PDB file of N, CA and C in Angstrom:
ATOM      1  N   PRO F   1       2.114  -9.862   4.979  1.00 50.00           N
ATOM      2  CA  PRO F   1       1.547 -11.081   4.383  1.00 50.00           C
ATOM      3  C   PRO F   1       0.502 -10.655   3.251  1.00 50.00           C
ATOM      4  N   PRO F   2       0.319 -11.327   2.293  1.00 55.00           N
ATOM      5  CA  PRO F   2      -0.514 -11.122   1.158  1.00 55.00           C
ATOM      6  C   PRO F   2      -1.999 -10.625   1.661  1.00 55.00           C
ATOM      7  N   PRO F   3      -2.596  -9.904   1.024  1.00 50.00           N
ATOM      8  CA  PRO F   3      -3.957  -9.327   1.529  1.00 50.00           C
ATOM      9  C   PRO F   3      -4.895 -10.475   1.888  1.00 50.00           C
ATOM     10  N   LEU F   4      -4.984 -11.573   1.032  1.00 53.00           N
ATOM     11  CA  LEU F   4      -6.129 -12.349   1.465  1.00 53.00           C
ATOM     12  C   LEU F   4      -5.685 -13.364   2.696  1.00 53.00           C
ATOM     13  N   LEU F   5      -4.514 -13.275   3.246  1.00 56.00           N
ATOM     14  CA  LEU F   5      -4.182 -14.097   4.416  1.00 56.00           C
ATOM     15  C   LEU F   5      -4.344 -13.439   5.656  1.00 56.00           C
ATOM     16  N   CYS F   6      -4.875 -12.302   5.683  1.00 57.00           N
ATOM     17  CA  CYS F   6      -4.976 -11.551   7.001  1.00 57.00           C
ATOM     18  C   CYS F   6      -6.287 -12.104   7.573  1.00 57.00           C
ATOM     19  N   TYR F   7      -6.254 -12.317   8.901  1.00 66.00           N
ATOM     20  CA  TYR F   7      -7.356 -12.837   9.472  1.00 66.00           C
ATOM     21  C   TYR F   7      -8.389 -11.780   9.622  1.00 66.00           C
ATOM     22  N   ARG F   8      -9.598 -12.044   9.961  1.00 64.00           N
ATOM     23  CA  ARG F   8     -10.875 -11.078   9.882  1.00 64.00           C
ATOM     24  C   ARG F   8     -10.439  -9.894  10.985  1.00 64.00           C
ATOM     25  N   ARG F   9     -10.020 -10.256  12.077  1.00 64.00           N
ATOM     26  CA  ARG F   9      -9.961  -9.122  13.046  1.00 64.00           C
ATOM     27  C   ARG F   9      -8.658  -8.238  12.709  1.00 64.00           C
ATOM     28  N   GLN F  10      -7.820  -8.757  11.897  1.00 78.00           N
ATOM     29  CA  GLN F  10      -6.416  -8.375  11.605  1.00 78.00           C
ATOM     30  C   GLN F  10      -6.592  -7.447  10.490  1.00 78.00           C
ATOM     31  N   ARG F  11      -7.608  -7.511   9.594  1.00 80.00           N
ATOM     32  CA  ARG F  11      -7.590  -6.883   8.316  1.00 80.00           C
ATOM     33  C   ARG F  11      -7.524  -5.370   8.557  1.00 80.00           C
ATOM     34  N   GLN F  12      -8.150  -4.855   9.396  1.00 83.00           N
ATOM     35  CA  GLN F  12      -7.885  -3.324   9.493  1.00 83.00           C
ATOM     36  C   GLN F  12      -6.518  -2.854   9.923  1.00 83.00           C
ATOM     37  N   MET F  13      -5.798  -3.624  10.865  1.00 86.00           N
ATOM     38  CA  MET F  13      -4.526  -3.407  11.008  1.00 86.00           C
ATOM     39  C   MET F  13      -3.499  -3.446   9.581  1.00 86.00           C
ATOM     40  N   CYS F  14      -3.895  -4.611   8.943  1.00 86.00           N
ATOM     41  CA  CYS F  14      -3.279  -4.820   7.696  1.00 86.00           C
ATOM     42  C   CYS F  14      -3.581  -3.631   6.722  1.00 86.00           C
ATOM     43  N   ILE F  15      -4.677  -3.138   6.641  1.00 89.00           N
ATOM     44  CA  ILE F  15      -4.960  -1.839   5.729  1.00 89.00           C
ATOM     45  C   ILE F  15      -4.227  -0.900   6.276  1.00 89.00           C
ATOM     46  N   ARG F  16      -4.306  -0.548   7.634  1.00 91.00           N
ATOM     47  CA  ARG F  16      -3.520   0.558   8.149  1.00 91.00           C
ATOM     48  C   ARG F  16      -2.097   0.482   7.827  1.00 91.00           C
ATOM     49  N   ASP F  17      -1.472  -0.535   8.087  1.00 92.00           N
ATOM     50  CA  ASP F  17       0.083  -0.792   7.919  1.00 92.00           C
ATOM     51  C   ASP F  17       0.415  -0.465   6.418  1.00 92.00           C
ATOM     52  N   ARG F  18      -0.390  -0.999   5.560  1.00 94.00           N
ATOM     53  CA  ARG F  18      -0.180  -0.890   4.028  1.00 94.00           C
ATOM     54  C   ARG F  18      -0.504   0.593   3.634  1.00 94.00           C
ATOM     55  N   ARG F  19      -1.394   1.240   4.255  1.00 96.00           N
ATOM     56  CA  ARG F  19      -1.528   2.635   4.040  1.00 96.00           C
ATOM     57  C   ARG F  19      -0.297   3.551   4.327  1.00 96.00           C
ATOM     58  N   LYS F  20       0.192   3.137   5.511  1.00 96.00           N
ATOM     59  CA  LYS F  20       1.387   3.859   5.967  1.00 96.00           C
ATOM     60  C   LYS F  20       2.447   3.675   5.003  1.00 96.00           C
ATOM     61  N   SER F  21       2.704   2.373   4.527  1.00 96.00           N
ATOM     62  CA  SER F  21       3.767   2.053   3.628  1.00 96.00           C
ATOM     63  C   SER F  21       3.625   2.796   2.319  1.00 96.00           C
ATOM     64  N   TYR F  22       2.302   2.858   1.917  1.00 97.00           N
ATOM     65  CA  TYR F  22       1.920   3.480   0.635  1.00 97.00           C
ATOM     66  C   TYR F  22       2.209   4.982   0.714  1.00 97.00           C
ATOM     67  N   HIS F  23       1.828   5.729   1.620  1.00 98.00           N
ATOM     68  CA  HIS F  23       2.073   7.025   1.787  1.00 98.00           C
ATOM     69  C   HIS F  23       3.692   7.383   1.887  1.00 98.00           C
ATOM     70  N   ALA F  24       4.348   6.493   2.618  1.00 98.00           N
ATOM     71  CA  ALA F  24       5.841   6.583   2.552  1.00 98.00           C
ATOM     72  C   ALA F  24       6.531   6.434   1.262  1.00 98.00           C
ATOM     73  N   LYS F  25       5.901   5.581   0.439  1.00 98.00           N
ATOM     74  CA  LYS F  25       6.548   5.244  -0.852  1.00 98.00           C
ATOM     75  C   LYS F  25       6.203   6.461  -1.813  1.00 98.00           C
ATOM     76  N   LEU F  26       5.019   7.042  -1.654  1.00 97.00           N
ATOM     77  CA  LEU F  26       4.553   8.219  -2.438  1.00 97.00           C
ATOM     78  C   LEU F  26       5.579   9.400  -2.070  1.00 97.00           C
ATOM     79  N   GLU F  27       5.973   9.630  -0.745  1.00 98.00           N
ATOM     80  CA  GLU F  27       6.779  10.608  -0.459  1.00 98.00           C
ATOM     81  C   GLU F  27       8.220  10.236  -0.987  1.00 98.00           C
ATOM     82  N   GLN F  28       8.578   9.020  -0.907  1.00 98.00           N
ATOM     83  CA  GLN F  28      10.108   8.785  -1.608  1.00 98.00           C
ATOM     84  C   GLN F  28       9.966   8.987  -2.984  1.00 98.00           C
ATOM     85  N   ALA F  29       8.896   8.685  -3.633  1.00 98.00           N
ATOM     86  CA  ALA F  29       8.705   9.026  -5.079  1.00 98.00           C
ATOM     87  C   ALA F  29       8.937  10.466  -5.462  1.00 98.00           C
ATOM     88  N   MET F  30       8.171  11.236  -4.620  1.00 97.00           N
ATOM     89  CA  MET F  30       8.261  12.653  -4.712  1.00 97.00           C
ATOM     90  C   MET F  30       9.567  13.257  -4.780  1.00 97.00           C
ATOM     91  N   LEU F  31      10.423  12.838  -3.728  1.00 98.00           N
ATOM     92  CA  LEU F  31      11.690  13.283  -3.298  1.00 98.00           C
ATOM     93  C   LEU F  31      12.607  12.803  -4.454  1.00 98.00           C
ATOM     94  N   ALA F  32      12.436  11.609  -4.981  1.00 98.00           N
ATOM     95  CA  ALA F  32      13.259  11.120  -6.127  1.00 98.00           C
ATOM     96  C   ALA F  32      13.106  11.895  -7.375  1.00 98.00           C
ATOM     97  N   GLN F  33      11.773  12.255  -7.575  1.00 97.00           N
ATOM     98  CA  GLN F  33      11.378  13.196  -8.712  1.00 97.00           C
ATOM     99  C   GLN F  33      12.080  14.567  -8.562  1.00 97.00           C
ATOM    100  N   ARG F  34      11.875  15.064  -7.316  1.00 97.00           N
ATOM    101  CA  ARG F  34      12.496  16.407  -7.130  1.00 97.00           C
ATOM    102  C   ARG F  34      13.906  16.467  -7.334  1.00 97.00           C
ATOM    103  N   ASN F  35      14.596  15.367  -7.104  1.00 97.00           N
ATOM    104  CA  ASN F  35      16.162  15.236  -7.175  1.00 97.00           C
ATOM    105  C   ASN F  35      16.394  14.976  -8.688  1.00 97.00           C
ATOM    106  N   GLY F  36      15.470  14.726  -9.477  1.00 97.00           N
ATOM    107  CA  GLY F  36      15.816  14.601 -10.922  1.00 97.00           C
ATOM    108  C   GLY F  36      15.975  13.008 -11.128  1.00 97.00           C
ATOM    109  N   ASP F  37      15.837  12.067 -10.111  1.00 97.00           N
ATOM    110  CA  ASP F  37      16.033  10.724 -10.413  1.00 97.00           C
ATOM    111  C   ASP F  37      14.681  10.078 -10.809  1.00 97.00           C
ATOM    112  N   ILE F  38      14.480  10.137 -12.156  1.00 97.00           N
ATOM    113  CA  ILE F  38      13.080   9.744 -12.848  1.00 97.00           C
ATOM    114  C   ILE F  38      13.075   8.218 -12.790  1.00 97.00           C
ATOM    115  N   LYS F  39      14.216   7.657 -12.854  1.00 97.00           N
ATOM    116  CA  LYS F  39      14.144   6.069 -13.018  1.00 97.00           C
ATOM    117  C   LYS F  39      13.640   5.460 -11.619  1.00 97.00           C
ATOM    118  N   SER F  40      14.273   6.070 -10.462  1.00 97.00           N
ATOM    119  CA  SER F  40      13.952   5.716  -9.105  1.00 97.00           C
ATOM    120  C   SER F  40      12.350   6.105  -8.798  1.00 97.00           C
ATOM    121  N   TYR F  41      12.003   7.343  -9.343  1.00 98.00           N
ATOM    122  CA  TYR F  41      10.716   7.777  -9.168  1.00 98.00           C
ATOM    123  C   TYR F  41       9.646   6.738  -9.791  1.00 98.00           C
ATOM    124  N   SER F  42      10.002   6.200 -10.968  1.00 97.00           N
ATOM    125  CA  SER F  42       9.139   5.295 -11.659  1.00 97.00           C
ATOM    126  C   SER F  42       8.973   4.004 -10.928  1.00 97.00           C
ATOM    127  N   PHE F  43      10.084   3.442 -10.477  1.00 98.00           N
ATOM    128  CA  PHE F  43      10.242   2.178  -9.720  1.00 98.00           C
ATOM    129  C   PHE F  43       9.453   2.330  -8.385  1.00 98.00           C
ATOM    130  N   ILE F  44       9.645   3.485  -7.579  1.00 98.00           N
ATOM    131  CA  ILE F  44       9.000   3.650  -6.371  1.00 98.00           C
ATOM    132  C   ILE F  44       7.424   3.906  -6.529  1.00 98.00           C
ATOM    133  N   THR F  45       7.183   4.507  -7.562  1.00 98.00           N
ATOM    134  CA  THR F  45       5.754   4.761  -7.961  1.00 98.00           C
ATOM    135  C   THR F  45       4.900   3.380  -8.215  1.00 98.00           C
ATOM    136  N   ALA F  46       5.667   2.538  -8.864  1.00 98.00           N
ATOM    137  CA  ALA F  46       5.159   1.348  -9.337  1.00 98.00           C
ATOM    138  C   ALA F  46       4.975   0.366  -8.012  1.00 98.00           C
ATOM    139  N   GLU F  47       5.815   0.437  -7.037  1.00 97.00           N
ATOM    140  CA  GLU F  47       5.780  -0.025  -5.796  1.00 97.00           C
ATOM    141  C   GLU F  47       4.512   0.333  -5.073  1.00 97.00           C
ATOM    142  N   ALA F  48       4.347   1.723  -4.992  1.00 97.00           N
ATOM    143  CA  ALA F  48       3.111   2.409  -4.256  1.00 97.00           C
ATOM    144  C   ALA F  48       1.872   1.801  -4.970  1.00 97.00           C
ATOM    145  N   GLU F  49       1.956   1.795  -6.205  1.00 97.00           N
ATOM    146  CA  GLU F  49       0.509   1.337  -6.955  1.00 97.00           C
ATOM    147  C   GLU F  49       0.351  -0.097  -6.569  1.00 97.00           C
ATOM    148  N   GLY F  50       1.435  -0.944  -6.430  1.00 96.00           N
ATOM    149  CA  GLY F  50       1.242  -2.234  -5.993  1.00 96.00           C
ATOM    150  C   GLY F  50       0.499  -2.384  -4.526  1.00 96.00           C
ATOM    151  N   LEU F  51       0.997  -1.577  -3.794  1.00 96.00           N
ATOM    152  CA  LEU F  51       0.528  -1.375  -2.378  1.00 96.00           C
ATOM    153  C   LEU F  51      -0.922  -0.903  -2.477  1.00 96.00           C
ATOM    154  N   LEU F  52      -1.312   0.029  -3.329  1.00 96.00           N
ATOM    155  CA  LEU F  52      -2.547   0.576  -3.395  1.00 96.00           C
ATOM    156  C   LEU F  52      -3.531  -0.630  -3.758  1.00 96.00           C
ATOM    157  N   LYS F  53      -3.257  -1.412  -4.700  1.00 96.00           N
ATOM    158  CA  LYS F  53      -3.866  -2.557  -5.274  1.00 96.00           C
ATOM    159  C   LYS F  53      -4.196  -3.642  -4.018  1.00 96.00           C
ATOM    160  N   GLU F  54      -3.281  -3.749  -3.074  1.00 93.00           N
ATOM    161  CA  GLU F  54      -3.442  -4.665  -1.922  1.00 93.00           C
ATOM    162  C   GLU F  54      -4.464  -4.161  -0.931  1.00 93.00           C
ATOM    163  N   ILE F  55      -4.241  -2.821  -0.894  1.00 93.00           N
ATOM    164  CA  ILE F  55      -5.245  -1.991   0.072  1.00 93.00           C
ATOM    165  C   ILE F  55      -6.628  -2.266  -0.325  1.00 93.00           C
ATOM    166  N   GLU F  56      -6.884  -2.053  -1.833  1.00 94.00           N
ATOM    167  CA  GLU F  56      -8.255  -2.100  -2.341  1.00 94.00           C
ATOM    168  C   GLU F  56      -8.730  -3.525  -2.265  1.00 94.00           C
ATOM    169  N   ALA F  57      -7.837  -4.538  -2.377  1.00 91.00           N
ATOM    170  CA  ALA F  57      -8.380  -5.806  -2.373  1.00 91.00           C
ATOM    171  C   ALA F  57      -8.790  -6.209  -0.830  1.00 91.00           C
ATOM    172  N   LEU F  58      -7.919  -5.760  -0.034  1.00 87.00           N
ATOM    173  CA  LEU F  58      -8.299  -5.793   1.550  1.00 87.00           C
ATOM    174  C   LEU F  58      -9.618  -5.264   1.922  1.00 87.00           C
ATOM    175  N   GLU F  59      -9.795  -4.103   1.371  1.00 89.00           N
ATOM    176  CA  GLU F  59     -11.017  -3.403   1.688  1.00 89.00           C
ATOM    177  C   GLU F  59     -12.316  -4.067   1.086  1.00 89.00           C
ATOM    178  N   ALA F  60     -11.974  -4.500  -0.187  1.00 89.00           N
ATOM    179  CA  ALA F  60     -13.124  -5.207  -0.766  1.00 89.00           C
ATOM    180  C   ALA F  60     -13.578  -6.373  -0.058  1.00 89.00           C
ATOM    181  N   GLU F  61     -12.528  -7.242   0.329  1.00 82.00           N
ATOM    182  CA  GLU F  61     -12.669  -8.337   1.150  1.00 82.00           C
ATOM    183  C   GLU F  61     -13.366  -8.021   2.656  1.00 82.00           C
ATOM    184  N   THR F  62     -13.033  -7.040   3.109  1.00 78.00           N
ATOM    185  CA  THR F  62     -13.558  -6.605   4.346  1.00 78.00           C
ATOM    186  C   THR F  62     -14.992  -6.373   4.066  1.00 78.00           C
ATOM    187  N   ASN F  63     -15.281  -5.601   3.076  1.00 79.00           N
ATOM    188  CA  ASN F  63     -16.722  -5.308   2.687  1.00 79.00           C
ATOM    189  C   ASN F  63     -17.606  -6.381   2.438  1.00 79.00           C
ATOM    190  N   GLN F  64     -17.095  -7.428   1.803  1.00 76.00           N
ATOM    191  CA  GLN F  64     -17.787  -8.631   1.325  1.00 76.00           C
ATOM    192  C   GLN F  64     -18.176  -9.529   2.587  1.00 76.00           C
ATOM    193  N   SER F  65     -17.226  -9.597   3.522  1.00 63.00           N
ATOM    194  CA  SER F  65     -17.573 -10.514   4.557  1.00 63.00           C
ATOM    195  C   SER F  65     -18.221  -9.851   5.768  1.00 63.00           C
ATOM    196  N   GLY F  66     -18.298  -8.568   5.670  1.00 56.00           N
ATOM    197  CA  GLY F  66     -18.949  -7.814   6.765  1.00 56.00           C
ATOM    198  C   GLY F  66     -18.074  -7.583   7.879  1.00 56.00           C
TER     199      GLY F  66
END
């Protein structure tokens, strides 16, 4: 679900799940780069950056609401 739709008690779980996805995407991007597939590397990196923005939004929301 989008970051702002997570319930208060579920935010930490949402953050944790997105962090796992983020790290998996970074690993996929690294492997694509090692294999010389720069196009896939850029797409996967862009997806990872999107996940990072979601994580940051969730963390900011969590910090604001206490």
